[in-house]
Coordinates of C-alpha atoms (C1' of nucleotides) in Angstrom, one line a residue:
Chain W
X128 CA -34.5 14.7 9.0
X129 CA -33.3 15.7 5.5
X130 CA -32.6 13.1 2.8
X131 CA -29.1 12.1 2.1
X132 CA -28.5 11.3 -1.6
X133 CA -26.1 8.7 -2.8
X134 CA -23.7 11.3 -3.9
X135 CA -23.8 12.9 -0.5
X136 CA -23.4 9.5 1.2
X137 CA -20.4 8.8 -1.0
X138 CA -18.8 12.1 -0.2
X139 CA -19.3 11.7 3.6
X140 CA -18.2 8.1 3.7
X141 CA -15.4 8.2 1.2
X142 CA -16.9 5.3 -0.7
X143 CA -17.6 5.9 -4.4
X144 CA -21.1 6.1 -5.7
X145 CA -21.1 2.9 -7.8
X146 CA -19.4 1.1 -4.9
X147 CA -22.2 2.1 -2.6
X148 CA -24.7 0.6 -5.0
X149 CA -22.5 -2.5 -5.3
X150 CA -22.4 -2.9 -1.5
X151 CA -26.2 -2.7 -1.4
X152 CA -26.5 -5.3 -4.2
X153 CA -24.4 -7.8 -2.3
X154 CA -26.3 -7.2 0.9
X155 CA -23.5 -5.5 2.9
X156 CA -25.6 -2.4 3.2
X157 CA -29.4 -2.5 3.7
X158 CA -31.4 -1.1 0.8
X159 CA -32.3 2.4 1.8
X160 CA -35.7 4.0 1.4
X161 CA -36.5 5.8 -1.9
X162 CA -37.7 9.2 -2.8
X163 CA -40.8 9.7 -4.9
X164 CA -38.6 9.8 -8.0
X165 CA -37.0 6.4 -7.0
X166 CA -33.8 7.9 -5.7
X167 CA -32.0 6.4 -2.7
X168 CA -32.3 8.3 0.6
X169 CA -29.8 7.3 3.2
X170 CA -29.8 7.7 7.0
X171 CA -26.8 8.8 9.1
X172 CA -26.4 5.2 10.3
X173 CA -25.8 4.2 6.7
X174 CA -22.9 6.7 6.5
X175 CA -21.3 5.1 9.6
X176 CA -21.7 1.7 8.2
X177 CA -20.1 2.7 4.9
X178 CA -17.2 4.4 6.7
X179 CA -16.8 1.1 8.7
X180 CA -16.7 -0.9 5.5
X181 CA -14.3 1.5 3.9
X182 CA -11.9 1.5 6.7
X183 CA -12.0 -2.3 6.9
X184 CA -11.4 -2.5 3.1
X185 CA -8.4 -0.2 3.5
X186 CA -7.0 -2.6 6.1
X187 CA -7.4 -5.3 3.5
X188 CA -10.2 -7.3 5.1
X189 CA -12.2 -9.3 2.6
X190 CA -15.9 -8.6 2.0
X191 CA -16.9 -11.8 3.8
X192 CA -14.8 -10.9 6.8
X193 CA -16.4 -7.5 6.9
X194 CA -19.8 -9.1 6.7
X195 CA -19.0 -11.0 9.9
X196 CA -17.5 -7.9 11.6
X197 CA -20.7 -6.0 10.7
X198 CA -23.0 -8.6 12.2
X199 CA -20.9 -8.5 15.3
X200 CA -21.2 -4.7 15.4
X201 CA -24.9 -5.0 15.0
X202 CA -25.2 -7.2 18.2
X203 CA -22.9 -5.6 20.8
X204 CA -23.6 -8.3 23.4
X205 CA -21.9 -11.1 21.5
X206 CA -18.5 -12.2 22.3
X207 CA -15.8 -10.4 20.4
X208 CA -13.8 -13.6 20.0
X209 CA -14.6 -13.8 16.2
X210 CA -13.7 -10.2 15.6
X211 CA -10.4 -10.8 17.4
X212 CA -9.8 -14.0 15.4
X213 CA -10.5 -12.2 12.1
X214 CA -8.1 -9.3 13.0
X215 CA -5.4 -11.7 14.1
X216 CA -5.7 -13.7 10.9
X217 CA -5.4 -10.6 8.9
X218 CA -2.3 -9.5 11.0
X219 CA -0.6 -12.8 10.2
X220 CA -1.4 -12.3 6.5
X221 CA 0.0 -8.8 6.5
X222 CA 3.2 -9.9 8.3
X223 CA 3.6 -12.7 5.7
X224 CA 3.0 -10.3 2.9
X225 CA 5.6 -7.8 4.2
X226 CA 8.2 -10.6 4.5
X227 CA 7.6 -11.7 1.0
X228 CA 7.6 -8.2 -0.4
X229 CA 10.8 -7.4 1.4
X230 CA 12.5 -10.4 -0.3
X231 CA 11.1 -9.2 -3.7
X232 CA 12.5 -5.7 -3.0
X233 CA 16.0 -7.1 -2.4
X234 CA 15.8 -9.0 -5.6
X235 CA 14.6 -6.1 -7.6
X236 CA 17.3 -3.9 -6.1
X237 CA 20.0 -6.4 -7.2
X238 CA 18.4 -6.4 -10.7
X239 CA 18.3 -2.6 -11.0
X240 CA 21.7 -2.0 -9.6
X241 CA 23.3 -4.6 -11.9
X242 CA 21.8 -3.0 -15.0
X243 CA 24.6 -1.4 -16.9
X244 CA 22.2 0.7 -19.0
X245 CA 23.7 -0.8 -22.1
X246 CA 22.2 -3.4 -24.4
X247 CA 19.8 -6.1 -23.4
X248 CA 22.3 -8.9 -23.7
X249 CA 24.3 -7.4 -20.8
X250 CA 21.2 -6.5 -18.7
X251 CA 20.9 -8.0 -15.4
X252 CA 17.2 -7.4 -15.2
X253 CA 16.5 -9.7 -18.1
X254 CA 19.3 -12.1 -17.1
X255 CA 18.0 -12.6 -13.6
X256 CA 14.5 -13.2 -14.8
X257 CA 15.7 -15.7 -17.4
X258 CA 17.7 -17.7 -14.9
X259 CA 16.1 -18.2 -11.5
X260 CA 19.2 -19.9 -10.1
X261 CA 21.0 -16.5 -10.1
X262 CA 18.6 -14.9 -7.6
X263 CA 18.3 -14.9 -3.9
X264 CA 14.6 -15.3 -3.9
X265 CA 13.3 -18.6 -2.4
X266 CA 9.9 -20.0 -2.7
X267 CA 7.4 -21.7 -0.4
Chain S
X95 CA 14.5 -34.2 -30.3
X96 CA 11.7 -35.8 -28.2
X97 CA 8.4 -34.1 -27.7
X98 CA 7.6 -32.3 -24.6
X99 CA 4.0 -32.6 -23.5
X100 CA 2.1 -29.8 -21.8
X101 CA 2.3 -31.7 -18.5
X102 CA 6.0 -32.1 -18.8
X103 CA 6.4 -28.4 -19.7
X104 CA 4.3 -27.5 -16.6
X105 CA 6.5 -29.7 -14.4
X106 CA 9.7 -28.3 -15.7
X107 CA 8.7 -24.7 -15.7
X108 CA 6.7 -24.6 -12.5
X109 CA 3.7 -23.1 -14.4
X110 CA 0.4 -25.0 -14.1
X111 CA -1.0 -26.8 -17.2
X112 CA -4.1 -24.6 -17.6
X113 CA -1.9 -21.5 -17.1
X114 CA 0.4 -22.6 -19.9
X115 CA -2.7 -22.8 -22.2
X116 CA -3.8 -19.4 -20.9
X117 CA -0.4 -17.8 -21.7
X118 CA -0.6 -19.3 -25.2
X119 CA -4.2 -17.9 -25.6
X120 CA -3.1 -14.4 -24.7
X121 CA -0.1 -14.6 -27.0
X122 CA 2.6 -14.5 -24.3
X123 CA 3.8 -17.9 -25.5
X124 CA 3.9 -18.8 -29.2
X125 CA 1.5 -21.6 -30.1
X126 CA 3.6 -24.8 -30.2
X127 CA 3.5 -27.5 -32.9
X128 CA 1.0 -30.3 -32.4
X129 CA 1.3 -34.1 -32.5
X130 CA -0.8 -36.1 -34.9
X131 CA -3.5 -36.4 -32.2
X132 CA -3.6 -32.6 -31.8
X133 CA -1.6 -32.5 -28.6
X134 CA 0.9 -29.7 -27.9
X135 CA 4.6 -30.4 -28.4
X136 CA 6.9 -27.9 -26.7
X137 CA 10.6 -27.0 -27.4
X138 CA 13.2 -26.5 -24.7
X139 CA 13.1 -22.7 -25.5
X140 CA 9.4 -22.7 -24.5
X141 CA 10.3 -24.1 -21.1
X142 CA 12.8 -21.2 -20.6
X143 CA 10.2 -18.7 -21.6
X144 CA 7.7 -20.2 -19.2
X145 CA 10.2 -20.1 -16.4
X146 CA 11.0 -16.5 -17.2
X147 CA 7.3 -15.6 -17.1
X148 CA 6.8 -17.5 -13.9
X149 CA 9.7 -15.8 -12.2
X150 CA 8.5 -12.4 -13.4
X151 CA 5.0 -13.1 -12.1
X152 CA 6.5 -14.1 -8.7
X153 CA 8.1 -10.8 -8.6
X154 CA 4.7 -9.2 -9.2
X155 CA 5.2 -7.9 -12.7
X156 CA 2.0 -7.5 -14.6
X157 CA 1.4 -9.5 -17.8
X158 CA 1.8 -6.5 -20.0
X159 CA 5.1 -5.6 -18.3
X160 CA 6.2 -9.2 -18.9
X161 CA 5.2 -9.0 -22.5
X162 CA 7.5 -6.0 -22.9
X163 CA 10.3 -7.7 -21.1
X164 CA 9.9 -10.8 -23.3
X165 CA 10.1 -8.7 -26.5
X166 CA 13.3 -7.1 -25.1
X167 CA 14.7 -10.6 -24.4
X168 CA 13.9 -11.7 -27.9
X169 CA 16.0 -8.9 -29.4
X170 CA 19.2 -8.7 -27.3
X171 CA 20.6 -5.7 -29.3
X172 CA 18.0 -3.3 -28.0
X173 CA 18.7 -0.9 -25.3
X174 CA 17.8 -2.2 -21.9
X175 CA 16.5 1.2 -20.8
X176 CA 12.9 -0.1 -20.9
X177 CA 13.7 -3.2 -18.9
X178 CA 15.4 -1.0 -16.4
X179 CA 12.4 1.4 -16.3
X180 CA 10.0 -1.5 -15.8
X181 CA 12.0 -3.0 -12.9
X182 CA 12.5 0.4 -11.3
X183 CA 8.8 1.2 -11.5
X184 CA 8.1 -2.2 -9.9
X185 CA 10.6 -1.5 -7.2
X186 CA 8.9 1.8 -6.4
X187 CA 5.5 0.0 -6.2
X188 CA 6.9 -2.7 -3.9
X189 CA 8.5 -0.1 -1.6
X190 CA 5.2 1.8 -1.4
X191 CA 3.3 -1.4 -0.7
X192 CA 5.7 -2.3 2.1
X193 CA 5.3 1.1 3.7
X194 CA 1.5 0.9 3.5
X195 CA 1.4 -2.7 4.8
X196 CA 3.7 -1.7 7.7
X197 CA 1.2 1.0 8.7
X198 CA -1.6 -1.5 8.5
X199 CA 0.4 -3.9 10.6
X200 CA 0.7 -1.3 13.3
X201 CA -3.0 -0.5 13.2
X202 CA -3.9 -4.2 13.4
X203 CA -1.6 -4.7 16.3
X204 CA -3.2 -1.9 18.2
X205 CA -6.6 -3.4 17.5
X206 CA -5.7 -6.9 18.6
X207 CA -3.8 -5.8 21.7
X208 CA -6.7 -3.6 22.8
X209 CA -9.2 -6.4 22.5
X210 CA -10.2 -7.4 26.0
X211 CA -11.7 -10.7 24.8
X212 CA -15.0 -9.7 26.3
X213 CA -18.1 -8.5 24.6
X214 CA -18.3 -6.6 21.3
X215 CA -19.2 -3.3 22.9
X216 CA -15.9 -3.2 24.6
X217 CA -13.9 -4.6 21.7
X218 CA -11.3 -2.3 20.2
X219 CA -11.3 -4.2 16.9
X220 CA -14.9 -3.1 16.2
X221 CA -14.4 0.3 17.8
X222 CA -11.4 1.2 15.7
X223 CA -13.1 0.1 12.5
X224 CA -16.2 2.1 13.3
X225 CA -14.3 5.3 14.2
X226 CA -11.5 6.0 11.8
X227 CA -10.4 9.1 13.9
X228 CA -9.1 6.7 16.6
X229 CA -6.5 5.1 14.4
X230 CA -3.0 6.1 13.4
X231 CA -3.4 5.1 9.8
X232 CA -3.3 8.0 7.3
X233 CA -4.4 8.0 3.7
X234 CA -3.0 9.2 0.4
Chain T
dC4 C1' -8.1 -54.9 -24.9
dT5 C1' -9.0 -52.5 -21.2
dA6 C1' -8.0 -49.2 -17.8
dC7 C1' -6.6 -44.9 -16.7
dA8 C1' -3.9 -40.8 -16.8
dT9 C1' -3.4 -37.1 -19.6
dC10 C1' -4.7 -34.3 -23.2
dC11 C1' -8.2 -31.3 -25.9
dT12 C1' -11.8 -27.2 -26.3
dC13 C1' -15.1 -24.5 -24.4
dT14 C1' -17.6 -21.8 -21.1
dA15 C1' -18.2 -19.9 -16.7
dG16 C1' -16.6 -18.3 -12.3
dC17 C1' -13.6 -15.8 -8.8
dG18 C1' -13.1 -10.9 -6.0
dA19 C1' -14.2 -6.3 -5.8
dC20 C1' -15.2 -3.4 -8.2
dT21 C1' -15.3 0.0 -12.7
dA22 C1' -17.1 1.7 -17.2
dG23 C1' -20.5 2.6 -20.3
dA24 C1' -25.1 2.8 -22.5
dG25 C1' -29.4 4.6 -22.3
dG26 C1' -32.7 6.8 -19.7
dT27 C1' -35.1 9.8 -15.6
dG28 C1' -35.2 13.3 -11.7
dC29 C1' -34.3 17.7 -9.9
dA30 C1' -32.7 22.3 -8.8
dA31 C1' -31.2 26.8 -10.4
dG32 C1' -30.9 30.5 -13.8
dA33 C1' -33.0 33.2 -17.9
Chain R
dT278 C1' -42.2 28.4 -17.5
dC279 C1' -38.6 26.7 -19.8
dT280 C1' -34.2 24.9 -20.3
dT281 C1' -29.8 23.5 -19.1
dG282 C1' -27.0 20.4 -17.0
dC283 C1' -25.6 17.6 -13.3
dA284 C1' -26.9 13.8 -10.5
dC285 C1' -29.4 9.9 -10.3
dC286 C1' -31.5 5.3 -12.1
dT287 C1' -30.9 0.2 -14.0
dC288 C1' -28.5 -3.0 -16.6
dT289 C1' -24.8 -5.3 -18.9
dA290 C1' -20.1 -6.2 -19.7
dG291 C1' -15.3 -5.6 -18.7
dT292 C1' -11.1 -5.7 -15.7
dC293 C1' -6.9 -9.1 -14.0
dG294 C1' -4.9 -13.5 -13.9
dC295 C1' -6.1 -17.2 -13.6
dT296 C1' -9.1 -21.6 -12.0
dA297 C1' -12.8 -25.1 -12.3
dG298 C1' -15.6 -28.0 -14.6
dA299 C1' -18.1 -30.3 -18.5
dG300 C1' -17.6 -33.4 -22.1
dG301 C1' -14.9 -35.7 -25.1
dA302 C1' -10.3 -37.5 -27.5
dT303 C1' -5.6 -39.5 -27.1
dG304 C1' -1.8 -42.1 -25.4
dT305 C1' 0.3 -45.7 -22.7
dA306 C1' 1.0 -49.6 -19.5
dG307 C1' -0.4 -54.1 -18.3

DNA sequence: CTACATCCTCTAGCGACTAGAGGTGCAAGA
DNA sequence: TCTTGCACCTCTAGTCGCTAGAGGATGTAG
């Protein structure tokens, strides 16, 4: 088995080099063995783990959630109820975020459309920001 | 004119007390005058400025963008082209974010629906995370 | 006069990295 | 063999926009 350097691991997993070291430092990835010259030497399993983490991060899971998901993955006989709960919670968050961003989008569109491209004192962008009562955006 | 304490300013603007101090510290809000006992004394104009900042933050504008918007507001004879550009850029960001979150939502739904609520080795949540090839989510 | 809320400054912490300094290892070409 | 130059190492500090807490001063109501 040939040694996988950190650069190679980064390339294969899509996680940046300093981020790989960071994940090791917070215990998300086991410390790999070292070469004679003290350089990290990764196993193929580490690459899979890094790819797992990367994908989960892309889906917006927090590090602590990923930590839980990884311990579940490490023991395949456990119930997947926790994994399911984590994914469902994330789904709810994402749905909420989409709703709120859609409201923001509408407000920004009103602002941009209303801008006459003249002077600031006629600009709807500034006006709407200054007077919350004018906007359609509701809170909490 | 009666003095407005920081607590009162916070209540009226909807910005929290430590955040008001923070905005002052980064120069987003001018340092107000002080009482004999060294307590901040705000003017009504400060409340409007805080409300402006709060609303802009709720719309997701970054502090530096708000700084620009505030200098524009301070000089109403300027062209509003910058304000328009900032708002448009933010709109593009929001639209992009909505698109990406919608893709995430679809992927999370697939994961959650596919979970048979059994053991981890049959769980689609873990499986999809481990093998990116199985998912519908595309990047960049 | 005494409680007690509110105010003050200052430092440190959050999450998830990212950047930079200052140094070592290693492989390939001359 | 030497040298070039990239990739690697550790460590600290910075990013953003706050938030929390310590430790103390002020202001107000009873």
